[in-house]
Short mmCIF file of C-alpha atoms in Angstrom, two decimals:
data_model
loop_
_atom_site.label_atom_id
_atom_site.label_comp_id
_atom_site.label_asym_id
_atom_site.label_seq_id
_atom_site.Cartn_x
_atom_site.Cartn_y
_atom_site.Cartn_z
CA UNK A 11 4.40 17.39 -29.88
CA UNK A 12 2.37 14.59 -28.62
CA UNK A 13 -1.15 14.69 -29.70
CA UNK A 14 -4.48 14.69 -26.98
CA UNK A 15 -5.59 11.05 -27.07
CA UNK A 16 -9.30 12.41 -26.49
CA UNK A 17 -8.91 14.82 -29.29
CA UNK A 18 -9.68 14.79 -32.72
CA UNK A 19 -7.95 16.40 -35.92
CA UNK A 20 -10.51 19.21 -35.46
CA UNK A 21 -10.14 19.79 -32.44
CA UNK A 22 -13.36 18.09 -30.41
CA UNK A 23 -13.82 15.79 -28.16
CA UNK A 24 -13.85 12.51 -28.86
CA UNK A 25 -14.08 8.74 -27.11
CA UNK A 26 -11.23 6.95 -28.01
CA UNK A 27 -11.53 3.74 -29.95
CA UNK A 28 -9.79 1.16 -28.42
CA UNK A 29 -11.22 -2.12 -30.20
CA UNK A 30 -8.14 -2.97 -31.57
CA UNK A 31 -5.74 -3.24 -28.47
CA UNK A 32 -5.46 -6.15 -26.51
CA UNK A 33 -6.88 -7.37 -23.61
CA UNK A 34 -4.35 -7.33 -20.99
CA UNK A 35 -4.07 -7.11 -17.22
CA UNK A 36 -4.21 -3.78 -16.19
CA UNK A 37 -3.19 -2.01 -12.77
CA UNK A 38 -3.46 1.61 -11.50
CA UNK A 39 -2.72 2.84 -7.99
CA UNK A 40 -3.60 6.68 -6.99
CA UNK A 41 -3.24 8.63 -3.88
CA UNK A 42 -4.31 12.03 -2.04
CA UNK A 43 -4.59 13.16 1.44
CA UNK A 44 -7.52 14.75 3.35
CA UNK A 45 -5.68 18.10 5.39
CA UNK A 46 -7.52 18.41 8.88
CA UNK A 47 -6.69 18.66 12.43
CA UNK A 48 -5.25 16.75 14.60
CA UNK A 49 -8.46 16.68 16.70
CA UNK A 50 -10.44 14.90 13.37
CA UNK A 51 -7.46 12.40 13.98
CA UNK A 52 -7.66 11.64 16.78
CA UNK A 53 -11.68 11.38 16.34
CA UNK A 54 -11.61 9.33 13.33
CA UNK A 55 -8.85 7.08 14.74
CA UNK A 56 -10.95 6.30 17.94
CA UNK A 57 -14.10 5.62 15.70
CA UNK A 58 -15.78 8.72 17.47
CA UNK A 59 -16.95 10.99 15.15
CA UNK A 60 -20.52 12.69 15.15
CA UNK A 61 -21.20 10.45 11.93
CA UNK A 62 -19.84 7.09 12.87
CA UNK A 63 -17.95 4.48 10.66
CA UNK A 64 -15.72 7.24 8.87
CA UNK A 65 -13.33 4.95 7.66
CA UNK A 66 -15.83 1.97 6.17
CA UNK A 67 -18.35 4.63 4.55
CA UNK A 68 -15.50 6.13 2.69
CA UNK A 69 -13.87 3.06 1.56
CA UNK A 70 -17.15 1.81 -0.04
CA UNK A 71 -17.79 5.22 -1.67
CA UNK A 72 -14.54 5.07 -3.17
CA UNK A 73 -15.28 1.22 -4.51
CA UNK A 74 -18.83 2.98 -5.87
CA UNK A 75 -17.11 5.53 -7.37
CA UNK A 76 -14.53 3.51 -9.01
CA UNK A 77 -17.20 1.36 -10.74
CA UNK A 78 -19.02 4.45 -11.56
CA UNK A 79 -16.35 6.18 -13.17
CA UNK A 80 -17.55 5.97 -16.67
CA UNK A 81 -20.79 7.65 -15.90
CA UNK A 82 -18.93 10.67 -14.09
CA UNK A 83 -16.16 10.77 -16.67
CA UNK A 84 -17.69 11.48 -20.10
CA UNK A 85 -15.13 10.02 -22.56
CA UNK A 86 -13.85 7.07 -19.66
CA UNK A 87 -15.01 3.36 -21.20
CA UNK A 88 -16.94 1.00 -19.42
CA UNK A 89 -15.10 -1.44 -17.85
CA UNK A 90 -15.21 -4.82 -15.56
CA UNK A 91 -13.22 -3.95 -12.71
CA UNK A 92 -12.38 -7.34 -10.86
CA UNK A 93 -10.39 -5.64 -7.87
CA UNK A 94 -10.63 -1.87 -6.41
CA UNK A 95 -8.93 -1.82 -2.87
CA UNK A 96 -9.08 1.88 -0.84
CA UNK A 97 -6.90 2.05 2.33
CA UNK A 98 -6.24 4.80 4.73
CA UNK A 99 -3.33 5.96 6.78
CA UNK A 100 -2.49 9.02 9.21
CA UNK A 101 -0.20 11.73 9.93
CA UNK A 102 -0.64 14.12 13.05
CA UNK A 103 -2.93 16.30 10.51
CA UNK A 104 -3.65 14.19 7.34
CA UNK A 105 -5.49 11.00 6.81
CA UNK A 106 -3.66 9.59 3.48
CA UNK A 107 -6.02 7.88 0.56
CA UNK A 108 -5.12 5.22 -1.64
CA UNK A 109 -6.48 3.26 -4.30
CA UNK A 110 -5.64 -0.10 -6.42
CA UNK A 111 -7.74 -0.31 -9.79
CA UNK A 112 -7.68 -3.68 -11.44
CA UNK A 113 -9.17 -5.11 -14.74
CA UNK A 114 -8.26 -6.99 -18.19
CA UNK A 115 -9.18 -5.18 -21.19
CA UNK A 116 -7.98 -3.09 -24.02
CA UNK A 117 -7.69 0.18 -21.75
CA UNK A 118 -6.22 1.11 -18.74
CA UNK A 119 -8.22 1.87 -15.36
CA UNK A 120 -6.32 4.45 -13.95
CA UNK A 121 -9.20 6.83 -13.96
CA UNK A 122 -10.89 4.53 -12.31
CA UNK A 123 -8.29 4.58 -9.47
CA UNK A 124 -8.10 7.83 -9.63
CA UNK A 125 -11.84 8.63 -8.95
CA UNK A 126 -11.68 5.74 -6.11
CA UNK A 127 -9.50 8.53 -4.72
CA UNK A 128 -11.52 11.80 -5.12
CA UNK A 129 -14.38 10.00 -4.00
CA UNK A 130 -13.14 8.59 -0.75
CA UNK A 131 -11.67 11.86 0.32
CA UNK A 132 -15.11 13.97 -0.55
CA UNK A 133 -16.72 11.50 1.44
CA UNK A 134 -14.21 12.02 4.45
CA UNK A 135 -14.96 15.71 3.70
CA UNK A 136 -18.46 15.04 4.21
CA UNK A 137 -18.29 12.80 7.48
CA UNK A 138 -15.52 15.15 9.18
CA UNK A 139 -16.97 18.99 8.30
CA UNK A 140 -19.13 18.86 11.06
CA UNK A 141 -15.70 19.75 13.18
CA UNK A 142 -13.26 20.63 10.65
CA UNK A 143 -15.02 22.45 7.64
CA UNK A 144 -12.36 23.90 6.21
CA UNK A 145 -10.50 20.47 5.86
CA UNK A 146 -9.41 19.85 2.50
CA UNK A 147 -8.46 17.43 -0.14
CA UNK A 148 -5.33 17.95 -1.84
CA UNK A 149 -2.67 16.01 -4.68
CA UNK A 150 -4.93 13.50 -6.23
CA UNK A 151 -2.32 12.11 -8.53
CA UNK A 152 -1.60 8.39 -10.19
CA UNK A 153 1.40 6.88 -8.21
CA UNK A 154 1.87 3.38 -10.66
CA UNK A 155 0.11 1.12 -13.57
CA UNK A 156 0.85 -1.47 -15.22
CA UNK A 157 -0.20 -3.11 -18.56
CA UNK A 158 -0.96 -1.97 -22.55
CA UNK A 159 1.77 -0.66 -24.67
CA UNK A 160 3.68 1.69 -21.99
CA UNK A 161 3.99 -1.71 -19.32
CA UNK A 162 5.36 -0.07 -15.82
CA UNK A 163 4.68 3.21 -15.16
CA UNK A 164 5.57 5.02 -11.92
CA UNK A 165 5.55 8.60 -10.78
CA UNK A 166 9.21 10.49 -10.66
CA UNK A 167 9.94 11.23 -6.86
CA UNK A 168 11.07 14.69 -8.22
CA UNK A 169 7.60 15.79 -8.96
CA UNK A 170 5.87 18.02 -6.60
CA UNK A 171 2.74 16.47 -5.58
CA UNK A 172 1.09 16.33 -2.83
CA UNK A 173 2.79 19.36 -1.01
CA UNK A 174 5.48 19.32 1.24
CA UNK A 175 4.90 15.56 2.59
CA UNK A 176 5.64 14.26 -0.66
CA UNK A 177 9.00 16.28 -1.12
CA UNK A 178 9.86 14.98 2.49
CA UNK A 179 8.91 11.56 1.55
CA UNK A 180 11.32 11.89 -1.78
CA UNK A 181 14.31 12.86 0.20
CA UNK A 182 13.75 10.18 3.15
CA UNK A 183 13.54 7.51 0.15
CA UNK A 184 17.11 9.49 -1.45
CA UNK A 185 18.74 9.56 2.27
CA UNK A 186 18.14 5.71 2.35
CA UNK A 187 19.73 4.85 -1.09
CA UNK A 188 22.55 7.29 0.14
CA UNK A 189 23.40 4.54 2.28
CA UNK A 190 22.48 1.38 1.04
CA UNK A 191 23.95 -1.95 2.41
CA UNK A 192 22.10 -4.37 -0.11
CA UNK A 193 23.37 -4.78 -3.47
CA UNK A 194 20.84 -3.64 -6.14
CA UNK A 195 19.01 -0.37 -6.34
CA UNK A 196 15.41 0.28 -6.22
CA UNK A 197 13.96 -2.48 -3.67
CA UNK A 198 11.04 -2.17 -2.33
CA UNK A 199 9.26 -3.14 0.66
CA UNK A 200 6.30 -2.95 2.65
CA UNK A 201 5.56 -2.67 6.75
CA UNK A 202 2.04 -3.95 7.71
CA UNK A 203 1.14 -3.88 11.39
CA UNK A 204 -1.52 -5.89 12.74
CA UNK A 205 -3.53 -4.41 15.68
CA UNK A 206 -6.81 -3.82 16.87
CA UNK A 207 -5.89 -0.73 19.33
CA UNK A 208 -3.24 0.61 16.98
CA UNK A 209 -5.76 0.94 14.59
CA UNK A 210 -7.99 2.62 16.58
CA UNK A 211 -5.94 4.84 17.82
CA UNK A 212 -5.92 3.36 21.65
CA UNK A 213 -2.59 2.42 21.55
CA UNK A 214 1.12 3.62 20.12
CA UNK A 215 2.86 1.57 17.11
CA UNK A 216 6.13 0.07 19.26
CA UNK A 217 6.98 -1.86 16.02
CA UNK A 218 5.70 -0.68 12.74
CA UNK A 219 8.21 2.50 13.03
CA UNK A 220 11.10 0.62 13.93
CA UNK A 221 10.48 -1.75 11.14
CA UNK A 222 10.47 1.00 8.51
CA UNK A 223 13.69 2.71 9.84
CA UNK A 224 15.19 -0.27 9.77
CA UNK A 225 14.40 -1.48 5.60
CA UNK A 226 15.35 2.04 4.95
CA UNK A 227 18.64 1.68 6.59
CA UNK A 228 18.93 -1.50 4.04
CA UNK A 229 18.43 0.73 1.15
CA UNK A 230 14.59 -0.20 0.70
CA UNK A 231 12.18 2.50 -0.57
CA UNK A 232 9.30 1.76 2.53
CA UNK A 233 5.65 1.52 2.61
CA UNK A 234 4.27 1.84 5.83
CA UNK A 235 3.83 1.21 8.30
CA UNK A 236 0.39 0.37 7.16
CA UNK A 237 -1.92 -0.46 10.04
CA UNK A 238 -5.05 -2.68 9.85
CA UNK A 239 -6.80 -3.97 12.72
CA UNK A 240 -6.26 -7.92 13.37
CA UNK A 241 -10.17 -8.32 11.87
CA UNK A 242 -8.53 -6.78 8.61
CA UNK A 243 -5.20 -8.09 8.15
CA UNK A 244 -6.15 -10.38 4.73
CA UNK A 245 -7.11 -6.89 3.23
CA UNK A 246 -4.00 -5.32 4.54
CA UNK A 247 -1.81 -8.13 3.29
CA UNK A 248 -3.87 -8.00 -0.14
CA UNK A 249 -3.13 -4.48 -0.28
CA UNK A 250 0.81 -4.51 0.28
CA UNK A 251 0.86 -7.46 -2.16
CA UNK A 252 -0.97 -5.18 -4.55
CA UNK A 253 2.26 -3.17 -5.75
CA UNK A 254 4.46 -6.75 -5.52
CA UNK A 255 7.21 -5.40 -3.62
CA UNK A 256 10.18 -7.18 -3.41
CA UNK A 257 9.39 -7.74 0.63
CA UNK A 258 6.72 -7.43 3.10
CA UNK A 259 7.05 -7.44 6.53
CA UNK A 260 4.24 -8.17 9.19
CA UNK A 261 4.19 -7.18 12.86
CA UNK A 262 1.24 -8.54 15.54
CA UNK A 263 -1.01 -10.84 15.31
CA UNK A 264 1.20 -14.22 15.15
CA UNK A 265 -0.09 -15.53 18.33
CA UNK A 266 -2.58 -17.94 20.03
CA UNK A 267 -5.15 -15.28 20.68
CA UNK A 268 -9.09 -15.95 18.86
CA UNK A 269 -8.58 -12.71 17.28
CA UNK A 270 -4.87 -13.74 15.88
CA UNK A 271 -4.97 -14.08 12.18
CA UNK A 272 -1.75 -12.77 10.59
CA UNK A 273 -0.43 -16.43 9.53
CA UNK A 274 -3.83 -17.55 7.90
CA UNK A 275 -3.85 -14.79 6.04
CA UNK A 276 -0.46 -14.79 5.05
CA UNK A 277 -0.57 -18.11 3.90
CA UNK A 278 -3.48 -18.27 1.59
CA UNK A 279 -1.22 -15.92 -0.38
CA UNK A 280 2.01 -18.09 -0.55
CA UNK A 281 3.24 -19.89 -3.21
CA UNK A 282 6.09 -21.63 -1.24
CA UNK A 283 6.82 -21.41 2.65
CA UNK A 284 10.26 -20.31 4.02
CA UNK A 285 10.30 -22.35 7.19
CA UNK A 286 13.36 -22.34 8.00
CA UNK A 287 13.35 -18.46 7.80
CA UNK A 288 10.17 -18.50 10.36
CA UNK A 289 11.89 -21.17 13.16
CA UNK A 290 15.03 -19.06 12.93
CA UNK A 291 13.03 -16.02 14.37
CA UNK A 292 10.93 -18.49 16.57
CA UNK A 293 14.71 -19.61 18.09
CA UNK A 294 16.63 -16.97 18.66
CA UNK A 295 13.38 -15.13 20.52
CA UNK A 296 12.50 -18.72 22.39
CA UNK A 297 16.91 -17.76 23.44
CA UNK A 298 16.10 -15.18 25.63
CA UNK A 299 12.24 -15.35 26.03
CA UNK A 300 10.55 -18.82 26.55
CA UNK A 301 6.76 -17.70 25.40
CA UNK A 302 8.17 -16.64 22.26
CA UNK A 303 7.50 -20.53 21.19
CA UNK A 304 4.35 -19.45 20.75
CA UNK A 305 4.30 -17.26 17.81
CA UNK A 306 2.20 -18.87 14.92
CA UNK A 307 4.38 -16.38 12.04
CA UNK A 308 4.85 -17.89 8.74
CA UNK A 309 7.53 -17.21 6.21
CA UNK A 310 7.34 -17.57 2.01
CA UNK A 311 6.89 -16.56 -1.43
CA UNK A 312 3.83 -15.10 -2.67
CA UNK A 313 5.34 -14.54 -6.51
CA UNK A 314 8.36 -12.72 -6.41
CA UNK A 315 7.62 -11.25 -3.12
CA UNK A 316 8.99 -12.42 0.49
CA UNK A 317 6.34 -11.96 3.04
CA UNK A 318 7.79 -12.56 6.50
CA UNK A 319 5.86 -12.55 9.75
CA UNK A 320 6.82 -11.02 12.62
CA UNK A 321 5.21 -10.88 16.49
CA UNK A 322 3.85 -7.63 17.69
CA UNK A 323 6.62 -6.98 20.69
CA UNK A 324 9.72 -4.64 20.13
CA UNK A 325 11.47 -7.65 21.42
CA UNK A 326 10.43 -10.10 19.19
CA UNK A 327 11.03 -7.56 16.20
CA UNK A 328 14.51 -6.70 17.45
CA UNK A 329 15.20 -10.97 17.45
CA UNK A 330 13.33 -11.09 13.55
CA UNK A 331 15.48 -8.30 12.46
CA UNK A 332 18.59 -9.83 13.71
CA UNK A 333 17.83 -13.04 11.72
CA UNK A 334 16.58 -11.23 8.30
CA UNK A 335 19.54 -8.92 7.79
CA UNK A 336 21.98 -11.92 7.41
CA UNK A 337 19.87 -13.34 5.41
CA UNK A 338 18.26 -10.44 3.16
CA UNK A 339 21.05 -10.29 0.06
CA UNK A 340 20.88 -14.07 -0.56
CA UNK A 341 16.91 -14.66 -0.28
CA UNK A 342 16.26 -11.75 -2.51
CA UNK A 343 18.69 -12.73 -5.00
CA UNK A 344 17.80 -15.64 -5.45
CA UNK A 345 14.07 -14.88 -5.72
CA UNK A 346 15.19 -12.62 -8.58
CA UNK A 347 16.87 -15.89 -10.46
CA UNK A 348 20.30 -15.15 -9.18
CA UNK A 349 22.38 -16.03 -5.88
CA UNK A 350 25.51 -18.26 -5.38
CA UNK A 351 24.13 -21.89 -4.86
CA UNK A 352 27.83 -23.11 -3.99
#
C-alpha cells in the first residue's frame, strides 16, 4: 500500500521535508461550482445583486486565499506563488469556479489551487445568501498539475465529481471522440468570447456555442465558451493559455471600436503570427460582406498553442470556420514537429 506522505512511521502528523527536491515549475488547476437559482444568475450576471461586485470580490478572495493557504492548511509549505488566476462561468443554476496555481519550488501548489477554489465559492456563498441561502458549494476537486517527479497529472473523466454536470460533461467529451475527423486523439481546445453584454448577462452568446459544437465535431475535448467582457479579454486569453491547449479560439472584439481589444491582447502572447491564416478569414468574409475588412483578428503561435481570432458575428464565425477546418490537420501537425512539407 502506498504510505500517507503527511504521516510518520508512528502514525502522527508530520510536515513533509522537501529540501531535497528540486525546484521546478509547478502548475495546479482546481474547480467547483456554487448550486443556486437561476434568479442569483441572472442577478449576478447583470451585476445586480444586494452586495454589488459579486464576481471581483470573489476572485480576489480566492487570490487571498491562495496565498494564505499555508496558514489555513497546517502541514501546507510556504510558498512564492508568481501566478493564481480565478475565473467564473454559468449554467442556468450554477456559477462554475476555477483556479490556476503557479510557482517554482520543491513542492507542488495544488493546495493552493485548491483553496483559491473553496474560498471563491464561500465568498459567492456569502454575497448571494441574502436571496438564495440554501445555495451550496459542491465538487471541489484538482482537475490538472504539472511539475516534480509525477510531471502531468490530470483527472480521469470516469470519476464522479462534481455531480451529474461532470458525468454529462464526460460523455459530451466521449460522443466527440466517437466521431473524430482529425487524426490524433486527445486535442484540446479552448472557446473565449469577448463581450461586454454577454458578460453581463444583457445579451445571448450567437457565437461562443456554435464555436464549441463545432471543435467537438473535430474531435476536440472543449473549454468554453469562456466569456470575459472586452475590458478583460488579456485575463481571459491568459487563462485559456493557462492549460496550453493545442488551440484557442476567440470570438468579438476584433474590430475598430475604443473598447476592441482582442488582437492586442492576443498578440502580446504570440511567439510567431499566422497571417496568412488571419487574411484568409478577413477574405472570404470581405466575399460576401464588404465591412468585414475591418476586423483587426490576429492569427499565431503562443508555444505550442494556435490562438486564432475570430469577429463576434455568426457570420463572420461561419466564414472563420470554413477557412480553419481545411486547414486544422496540417497547422496542428506541424506545430507538434510533424506535417508533410512536400
Amino acid at each position: 500500500m502506498s504510505e500517507l506522505s503527511h504521516v510518520d512511521r508512528e502514525g502522527r502528523a508530520r510536515m513533509v521535508d522537501v529540501s531535497a527536491k528540486a525546484d521546478t515549475a509547478r502548475i495546479a488547476v482546481a474547480a467547483g461550482e456554487l448550486h443556486t437559482t437561476a434568479e442569483v444568475i441572472g442577478l449576478v450576471r447583470s451585476d445586480d445583486m444586494p452586495k454589488a461586485d459579486v464576481l471581483s470580490t470573489a476572485r480576489i478572495a480566492g487570490i487571498n486565499g491562495a496565498k494564505k493557504t499555508s496558514e489555513l492548511i497546517p502541514l501546507c509549505h510556504q510558498l512564492a506563488l508568481s501566478s493564481v488566476n480565478v475565473s467564473f462561468g454559468f449554467t442556468d443554476t450554477t456559477i462554475t469556479i476555477e483556479a490556476t496555481a503557479k510557482t517554482k519550488g520543491p513542492t507542488g501548489v495544488e493546495m493552493e489551487a485548491l483553496t483559491a477554489v473553496a474560498v471563491a465559492g464561500l465568498t459567492l456563498h456569502d454575497m448571494v445568501k441574502a436571496v438564495d441561502p440554501a445555495a451550496t458549494l459542491n465538487g471541489v476537486r484538482l482537475v490538472t498539475k504539472e511539475g516534480g517527479k509525477h510531471g502531468h497529472w490530470v483527472r480521469p473523466e470516469t470519476e464522479q465529481h462534481g455531480g451529474h454536470q461532470h458525468e454529462k460533461h464526460a460523455a459530451r467529451e466521449q460522443a466527440a471522440a466517437a466521431t473524430t475527423p482529425l487524426a490524433g486523439q486527445g486535442r484540446t481546445a479552448a472557446v473565449v468570447v469577448a463581450s461586454t453584454g454577454v458578460a453581463a448577462g444583457t445579451r445571448t452568446d450567437t457565437t461562443g456555442p456554435v464555436l464549441a459544437e463545432w471543435l467537438a465535431a473535430q474531435g476536440f475535448s472543449v473549454r468554453g465558451p469562456l466569456v470575459f467582457a472586452d475590458s478583460d479579454i488579456t485575463y481571459g486569453l491568459e487563462d485559456a493559455l493557462s492549460r496550453e491547449p493545442d488551440l484557442i479560439v476567440t470570438t468579438g472584439g476584433t474590430g475598430a471600436s475604443p473598447t476592441d481589444a482582442t488582437p492586442e491582447a492576443t498578440l502580446a502572447l504570440l511567439d510567431r503570427e499566422l497571417p496568412g491564416v488571419a487574411d484568409a478569414i478577413r477574405q472570404a468574409g470581405t466575399a460576401k460582406f464588404p465591412l468585414a475588412a475591418l476586423s483587426r483578428g490576429v492569427a499565431g503561435l503562443a508555444g505550442r498553442t494556435v490562438i486564432v481570432n475570430l469577429p463576434g458575428s455568426p457570420g463572420g464565425v461561419k466564414d472563420g470556420i470554413a477557412v480553419l477546418t481545411p486547414l486544422l490537420e496540417h497547422l496542428l501537425a506541424q506545430v507538434a514537429g510533424g506535417g508533410n512539407h512536400e
